[in-house]
Coordinates of C-alpha atoms and ligand atoms in Angstrom, one line a residue:
X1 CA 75.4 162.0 22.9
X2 CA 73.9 159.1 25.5
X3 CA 72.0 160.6 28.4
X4 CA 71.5 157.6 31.2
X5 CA 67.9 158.6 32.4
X6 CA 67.6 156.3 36.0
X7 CA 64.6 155.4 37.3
X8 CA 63.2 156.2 34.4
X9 CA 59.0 155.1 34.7
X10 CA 56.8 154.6 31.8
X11 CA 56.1 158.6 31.8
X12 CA 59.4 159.4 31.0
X13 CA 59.9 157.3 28.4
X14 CA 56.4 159.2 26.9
X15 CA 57.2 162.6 27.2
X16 CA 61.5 162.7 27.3
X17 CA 62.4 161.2 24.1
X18 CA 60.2 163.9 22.4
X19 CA 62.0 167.0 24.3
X20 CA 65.4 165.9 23.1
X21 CA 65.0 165.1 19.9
X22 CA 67.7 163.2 17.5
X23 CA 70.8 164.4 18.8
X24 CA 70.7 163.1 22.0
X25 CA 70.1 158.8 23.1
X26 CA 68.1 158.2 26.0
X27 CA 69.1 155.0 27.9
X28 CA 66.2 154.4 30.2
X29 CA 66.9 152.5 33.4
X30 CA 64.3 151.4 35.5
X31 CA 66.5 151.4 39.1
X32 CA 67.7 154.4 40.6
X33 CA 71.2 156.0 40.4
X34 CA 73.4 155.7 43.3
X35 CA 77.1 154.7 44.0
X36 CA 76.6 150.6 43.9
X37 CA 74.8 151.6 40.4
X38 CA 76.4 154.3 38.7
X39 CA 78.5 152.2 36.7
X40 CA 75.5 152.0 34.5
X41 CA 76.4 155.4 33.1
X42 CA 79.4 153.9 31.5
X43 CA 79.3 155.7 27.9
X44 CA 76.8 158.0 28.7
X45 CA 77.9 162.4 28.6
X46 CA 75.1 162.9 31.0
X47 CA 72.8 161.1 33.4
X48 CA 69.4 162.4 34.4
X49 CA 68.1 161.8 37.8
X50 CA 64.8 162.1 39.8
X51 CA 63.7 162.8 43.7
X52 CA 65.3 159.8 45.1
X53 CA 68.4 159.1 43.1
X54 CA 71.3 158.9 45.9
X55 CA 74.0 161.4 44.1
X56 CA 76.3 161.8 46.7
X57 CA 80.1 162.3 46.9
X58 CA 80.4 158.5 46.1
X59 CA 78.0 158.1 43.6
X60 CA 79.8 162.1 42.3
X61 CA 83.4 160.2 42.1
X62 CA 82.2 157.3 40.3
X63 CA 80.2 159.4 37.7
X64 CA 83.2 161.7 36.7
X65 CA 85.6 158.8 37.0
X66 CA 83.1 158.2 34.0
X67 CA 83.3 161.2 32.1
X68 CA 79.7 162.0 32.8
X69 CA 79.9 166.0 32.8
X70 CA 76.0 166.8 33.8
X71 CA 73.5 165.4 35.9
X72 CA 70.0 166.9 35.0
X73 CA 67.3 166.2 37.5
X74 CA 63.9 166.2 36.2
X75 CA 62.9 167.5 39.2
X76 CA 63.0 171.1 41.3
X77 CA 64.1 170.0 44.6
X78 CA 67.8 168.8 44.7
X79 CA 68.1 168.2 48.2
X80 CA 69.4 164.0 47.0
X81 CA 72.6 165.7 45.2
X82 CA 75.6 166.6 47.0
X83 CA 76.5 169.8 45.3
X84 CA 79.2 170.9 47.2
X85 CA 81.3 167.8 45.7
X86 CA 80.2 167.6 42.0
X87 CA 81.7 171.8 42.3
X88 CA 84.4 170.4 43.7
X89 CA 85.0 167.4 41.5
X90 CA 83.4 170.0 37.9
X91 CA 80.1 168.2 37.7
X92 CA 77.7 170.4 36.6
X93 CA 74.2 170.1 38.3
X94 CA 71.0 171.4 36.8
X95 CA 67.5 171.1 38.4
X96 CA 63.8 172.4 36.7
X97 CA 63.4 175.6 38.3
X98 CA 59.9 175.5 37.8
X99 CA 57.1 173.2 36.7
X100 CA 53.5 173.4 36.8
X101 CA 53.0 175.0 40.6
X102 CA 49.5 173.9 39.8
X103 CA 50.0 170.6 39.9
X104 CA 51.7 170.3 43.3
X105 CA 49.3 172.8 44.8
X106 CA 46.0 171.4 43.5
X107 CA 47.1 168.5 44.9
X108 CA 47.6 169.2 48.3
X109 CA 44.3 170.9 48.7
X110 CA 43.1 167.2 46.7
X111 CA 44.4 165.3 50.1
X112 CA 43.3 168.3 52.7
X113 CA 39.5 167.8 51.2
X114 CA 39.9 163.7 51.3
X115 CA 41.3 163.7 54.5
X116 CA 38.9 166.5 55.9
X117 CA 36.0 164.9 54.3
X118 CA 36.6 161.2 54.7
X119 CA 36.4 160.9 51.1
X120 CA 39.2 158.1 51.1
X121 CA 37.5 156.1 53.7
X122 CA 34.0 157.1 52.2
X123 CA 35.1 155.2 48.9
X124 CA 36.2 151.8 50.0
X125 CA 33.3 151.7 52.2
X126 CA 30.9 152.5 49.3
X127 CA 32.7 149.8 47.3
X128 CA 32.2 147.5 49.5
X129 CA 28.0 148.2 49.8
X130 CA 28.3 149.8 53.1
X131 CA 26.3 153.2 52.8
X132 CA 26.9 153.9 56.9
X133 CA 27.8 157.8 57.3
X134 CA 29.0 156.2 60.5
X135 CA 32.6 158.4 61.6
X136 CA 32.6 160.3 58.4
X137 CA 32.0 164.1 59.7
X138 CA 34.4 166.7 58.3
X139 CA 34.5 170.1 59.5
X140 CA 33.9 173.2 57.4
X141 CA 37.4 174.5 55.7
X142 CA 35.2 178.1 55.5
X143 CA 36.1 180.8 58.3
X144 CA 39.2 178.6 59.4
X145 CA 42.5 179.2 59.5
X146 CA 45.6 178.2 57.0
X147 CA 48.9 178.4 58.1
X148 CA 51.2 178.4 55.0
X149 CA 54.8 177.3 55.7
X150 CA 57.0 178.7 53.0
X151 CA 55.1 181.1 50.5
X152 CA 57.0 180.6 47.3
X153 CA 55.5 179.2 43.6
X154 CA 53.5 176.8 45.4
X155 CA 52.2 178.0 49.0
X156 CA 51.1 181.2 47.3
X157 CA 48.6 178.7 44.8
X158 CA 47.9 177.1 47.8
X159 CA 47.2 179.9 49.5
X160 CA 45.3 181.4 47.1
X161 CA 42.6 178.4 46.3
X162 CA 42.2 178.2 50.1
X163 CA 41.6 181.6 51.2
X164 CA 38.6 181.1 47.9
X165 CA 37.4 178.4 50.5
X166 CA 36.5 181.2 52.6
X167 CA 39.5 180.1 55.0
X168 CA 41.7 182.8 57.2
X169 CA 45.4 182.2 55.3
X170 CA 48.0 182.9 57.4
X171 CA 51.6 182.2 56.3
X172 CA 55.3 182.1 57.4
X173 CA 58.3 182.7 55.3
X174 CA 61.6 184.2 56.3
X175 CA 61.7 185.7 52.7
X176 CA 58.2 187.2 52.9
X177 CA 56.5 188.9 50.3
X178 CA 54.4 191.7 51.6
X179 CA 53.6 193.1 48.4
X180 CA 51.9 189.8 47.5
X181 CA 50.3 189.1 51.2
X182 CA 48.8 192.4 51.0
X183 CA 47.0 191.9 47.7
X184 CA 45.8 188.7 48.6
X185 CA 44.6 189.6 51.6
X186 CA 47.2 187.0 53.4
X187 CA 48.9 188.1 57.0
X188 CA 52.7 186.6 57.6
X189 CA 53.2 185.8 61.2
X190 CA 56.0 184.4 63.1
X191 CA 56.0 180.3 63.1
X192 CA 55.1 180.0 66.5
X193 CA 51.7 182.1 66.2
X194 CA 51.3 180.6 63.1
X195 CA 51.3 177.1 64.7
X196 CA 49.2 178.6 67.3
X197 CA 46.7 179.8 66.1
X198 CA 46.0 177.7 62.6
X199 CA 43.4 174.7 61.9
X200 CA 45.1 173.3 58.7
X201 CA 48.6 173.8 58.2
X202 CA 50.7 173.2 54.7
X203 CA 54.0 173.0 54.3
X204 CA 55.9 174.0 51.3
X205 CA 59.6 174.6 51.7
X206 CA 62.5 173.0 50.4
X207 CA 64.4 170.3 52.4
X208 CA 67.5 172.1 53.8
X209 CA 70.0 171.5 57.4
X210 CA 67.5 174.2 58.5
X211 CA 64.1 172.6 57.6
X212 CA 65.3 169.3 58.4
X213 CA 62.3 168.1 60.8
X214 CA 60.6 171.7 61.2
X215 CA 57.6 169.4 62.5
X216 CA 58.9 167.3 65.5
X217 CA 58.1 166.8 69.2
X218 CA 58.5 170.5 70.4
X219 CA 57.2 172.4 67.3
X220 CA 53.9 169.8 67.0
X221 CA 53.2 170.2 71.6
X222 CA 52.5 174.7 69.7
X223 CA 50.1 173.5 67.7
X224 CA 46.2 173.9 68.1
X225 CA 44.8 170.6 69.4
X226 CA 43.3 169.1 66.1
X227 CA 45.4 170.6 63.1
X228 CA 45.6 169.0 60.2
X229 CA 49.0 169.1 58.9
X230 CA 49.5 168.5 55.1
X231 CA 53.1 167.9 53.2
X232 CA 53.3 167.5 50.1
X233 CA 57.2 169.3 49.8
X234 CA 59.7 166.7 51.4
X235 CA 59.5 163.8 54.0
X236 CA 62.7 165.1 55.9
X237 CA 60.7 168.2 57.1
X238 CA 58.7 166.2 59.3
X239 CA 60.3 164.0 62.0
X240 CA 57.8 160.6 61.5
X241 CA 58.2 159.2 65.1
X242 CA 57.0 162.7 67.1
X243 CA 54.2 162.8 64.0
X244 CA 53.1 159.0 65.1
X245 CA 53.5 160.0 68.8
X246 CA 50.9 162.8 67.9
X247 CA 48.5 160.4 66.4
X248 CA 48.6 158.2 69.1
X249 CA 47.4 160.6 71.6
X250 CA 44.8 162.3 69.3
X251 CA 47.2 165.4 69.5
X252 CA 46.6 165.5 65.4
X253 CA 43.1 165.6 63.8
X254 CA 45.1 164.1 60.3
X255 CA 47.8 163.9 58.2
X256 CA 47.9 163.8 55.0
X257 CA 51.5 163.1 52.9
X258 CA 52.6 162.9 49.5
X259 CA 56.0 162.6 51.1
X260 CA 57.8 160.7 53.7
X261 CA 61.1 161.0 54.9
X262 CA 62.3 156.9 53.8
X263 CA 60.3 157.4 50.8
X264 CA 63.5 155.6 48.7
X265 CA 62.7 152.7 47.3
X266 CA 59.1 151.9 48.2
X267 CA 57.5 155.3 46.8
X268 CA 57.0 154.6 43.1
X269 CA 57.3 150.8 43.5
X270 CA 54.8 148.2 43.0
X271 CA 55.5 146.5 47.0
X272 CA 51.9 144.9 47.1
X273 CA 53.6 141.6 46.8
X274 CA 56.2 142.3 49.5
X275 CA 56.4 142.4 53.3
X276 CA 56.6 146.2 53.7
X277 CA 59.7 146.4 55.8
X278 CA 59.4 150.2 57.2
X279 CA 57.7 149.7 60.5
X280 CA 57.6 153.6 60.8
X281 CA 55.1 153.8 57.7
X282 CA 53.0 150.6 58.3
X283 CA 52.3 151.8 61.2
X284 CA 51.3 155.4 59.4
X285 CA 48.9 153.3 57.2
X286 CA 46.7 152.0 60.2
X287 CA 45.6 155.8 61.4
X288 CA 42.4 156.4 59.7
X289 CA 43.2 160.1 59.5
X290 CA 46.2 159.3 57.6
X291 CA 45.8 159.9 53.9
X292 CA 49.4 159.1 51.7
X293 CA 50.2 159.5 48.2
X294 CA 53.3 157.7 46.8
X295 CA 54.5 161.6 45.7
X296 CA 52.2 162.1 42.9
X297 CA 51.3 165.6 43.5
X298 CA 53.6 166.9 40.4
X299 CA 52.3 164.2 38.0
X300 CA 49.6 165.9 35.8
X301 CA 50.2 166.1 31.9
X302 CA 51.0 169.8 31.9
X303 CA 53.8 169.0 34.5
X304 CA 55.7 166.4 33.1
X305 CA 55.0 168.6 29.8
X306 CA 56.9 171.4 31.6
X307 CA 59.9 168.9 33.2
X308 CA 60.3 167.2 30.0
X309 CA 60.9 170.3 28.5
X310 CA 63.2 171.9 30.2
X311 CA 65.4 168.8 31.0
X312 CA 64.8 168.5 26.9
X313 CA 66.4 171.9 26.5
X314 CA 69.7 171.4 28.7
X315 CA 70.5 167.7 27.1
X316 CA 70.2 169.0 24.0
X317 CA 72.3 172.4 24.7
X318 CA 75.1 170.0 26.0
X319 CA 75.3 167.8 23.0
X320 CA 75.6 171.0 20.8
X321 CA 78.0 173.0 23.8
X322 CA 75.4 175.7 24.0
X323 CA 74.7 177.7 27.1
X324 CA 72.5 175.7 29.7
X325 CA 68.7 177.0 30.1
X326 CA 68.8 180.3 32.2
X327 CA 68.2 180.0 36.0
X328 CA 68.3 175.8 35.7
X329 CA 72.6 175.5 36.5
X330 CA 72.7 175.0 40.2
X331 CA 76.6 173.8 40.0
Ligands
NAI401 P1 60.1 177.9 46.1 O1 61.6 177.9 46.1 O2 59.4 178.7 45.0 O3 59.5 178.3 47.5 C1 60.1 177.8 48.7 C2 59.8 178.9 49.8 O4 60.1 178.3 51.0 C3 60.6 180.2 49.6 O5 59.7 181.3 49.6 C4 61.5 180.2 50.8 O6 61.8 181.5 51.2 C5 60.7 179.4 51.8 N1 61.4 178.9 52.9 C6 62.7 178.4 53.0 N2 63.0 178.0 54.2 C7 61.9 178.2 55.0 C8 61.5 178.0 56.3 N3 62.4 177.5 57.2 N4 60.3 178.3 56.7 C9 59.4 178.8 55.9 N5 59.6 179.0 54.6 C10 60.9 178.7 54.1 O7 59.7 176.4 45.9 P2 58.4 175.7 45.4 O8 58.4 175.6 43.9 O9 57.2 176.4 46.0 O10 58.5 174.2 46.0 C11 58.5 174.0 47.4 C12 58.9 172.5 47.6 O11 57.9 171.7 47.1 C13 60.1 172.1 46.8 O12 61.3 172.5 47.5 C14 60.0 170.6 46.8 O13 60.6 170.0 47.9 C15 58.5 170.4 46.9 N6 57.9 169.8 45.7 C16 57.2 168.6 45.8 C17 56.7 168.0 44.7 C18 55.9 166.7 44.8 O14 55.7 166.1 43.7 N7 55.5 166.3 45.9 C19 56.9 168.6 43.4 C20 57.6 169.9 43.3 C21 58.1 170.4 44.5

């Protein structure tokens, strides 16, 4: 059976092959999937997909007019697939539940501690022999407060390295768990306390119509004079323009983003050649208490260990018409 793996990057072509073993052919593609490229997949049973494949209803009705049966994303967010049409059209759609939360956690509180510390402006300045602590104070995370947006795998790690800081962790969730909040010591309030009243605040909820641009104009105007927002979930919860808006004015005391909402096609890329053409994020890159990652926050070995495995499992189960891996089958 072939597998079409798009936008497949040197990682993949590590760790994949391995997880699928002899039964199934991987052919690697270095663009990503979308309508104008899906013919690519001709031959292929399956394609596999990542954050910023485009599989919508076009891209759907070309890959079944190809006999591809499954997409598998090596990825948990599916927010890029259009799963009401590949049900309709009897694509089946699988995601990786779950992957090292670690790695997207430890991550986020890797850019809150640059960005709070200056350590990303602190090492180009040492590199370049000037020792000046000149603009480089922090604050102290200890005694502040955390407002956790969405307390599932990940915003309860991230919850629980930061209230070890010593911080205050306060968290919203319209699926709380109290059982958990009260072991850890964690209080849920309603979002507009919790923008209120907190010093740092994370986000880490999936991209849905209802999260669509939770941060914008109205809901940044709640929030403490200062904050440091981080996301490290999706771009599309945060509405750019109102975020640069709230730079401009000093509304924000940083950012820091391992997501953006046009990520497509310049995260992941080498541009350094190019004219950047996004005037939205060149203008992001002139703040100096703006720190961006291309999204990197789930690459760590145990991660990709973890994504390779499970998209490993479900190729191989559909070469040999076994059941898919429990809890992966979102269509
Ligand atoms: P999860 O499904 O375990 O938790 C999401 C939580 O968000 C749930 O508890 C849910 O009830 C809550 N939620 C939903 N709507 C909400 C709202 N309007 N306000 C507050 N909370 C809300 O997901 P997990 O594994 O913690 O991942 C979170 C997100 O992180 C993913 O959806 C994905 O977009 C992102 N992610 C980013 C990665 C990266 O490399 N940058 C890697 C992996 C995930």
């Amino acid at each position: 059976m072939t597998v079409a793996v798009f936008d497949a990057k040197p990682y993949d072509r590590l760790h994949l092959p391995a997880a699928t073993g002899a039964d199934v052919q991987l052919r690697f593609l270095a663009f990503r999937l979308t309508a104008d490229t899906a013919a690519a997949a001709e031959g292929a049973k399956a394609v596999c997909v990542f954050v910023n494949d485009v599989v919508d209803r076009a891209c759907i009705q070309q890959l079944v007019a190809r006999g591809i049966t499954l997409v598998a994303l090596r990825c948990t967010g599916f927010n890029n697939i259009d799963l009401d049409s590949a049900r309709e059209l009897g694509l089946t759609v699988n995601h990786v539940p779950a992957y090292s939360p670690y790695a997207v956690a430890e991550h986020a509180v890797a850019l809150l501690l640059s960005l709070n510390r200056k350590v990303h402006r602190a090492y180009n300045r040492v590199r370049e022999m000037n020792f000046s602590l000149q603009g480089l104070v922090g604050s102290d995370l200890h005694r502040k407060t955390v407002g956790i947006v969405g307390t599932g795998k990940i915003g309860k790690i991230v919850a629980r390295i930061l209230h070890g800081f010593g911080m205050v962790v306060v968290a919203y969730d319209p699926y709380p768990d109290p059982a958990w909040a009260a072991r850890e010591g964690i209080t849920y309030l309603d979002p507009i306390t919790l923008a209120s009243m907190s010093d740092v605040i994370s986000l880490h909820v999936p991209l849905t119509p209802e999260t669509h641009h939770i941060i914008r104009r109205e809901t940044i105007e709640r929030m403490k004079p200062g904050v440091i927002l981080v996301n490290v979930s999706r771009g599309g919860l945060i509405d750019t323009s109102a975020l640069i808006e709230a730079l401009k004015s000093g509304r924000l005391g940083g950012v820091a983003l391992d997501v953006y909402e046009e990520e497509e096609g310049v995260f992941f890329e080498d541009l350094s050649s190019h004219v950047l053409q996004d005037d939205l994020l060149a203008r992001l890159l002139t703040f100096p208490n703006v720190l961006i990652t291309a999204h990197q926050a789930f690459l760590t070995h145990e991660a990709l260990g973890d994504i390779a495995h499970v998209t490993g499992v479900n190729l191989r189960a559909l070469a040999a018409a076994h059941p898919f891996l429990k809890g992966s089958v979102l269509t």
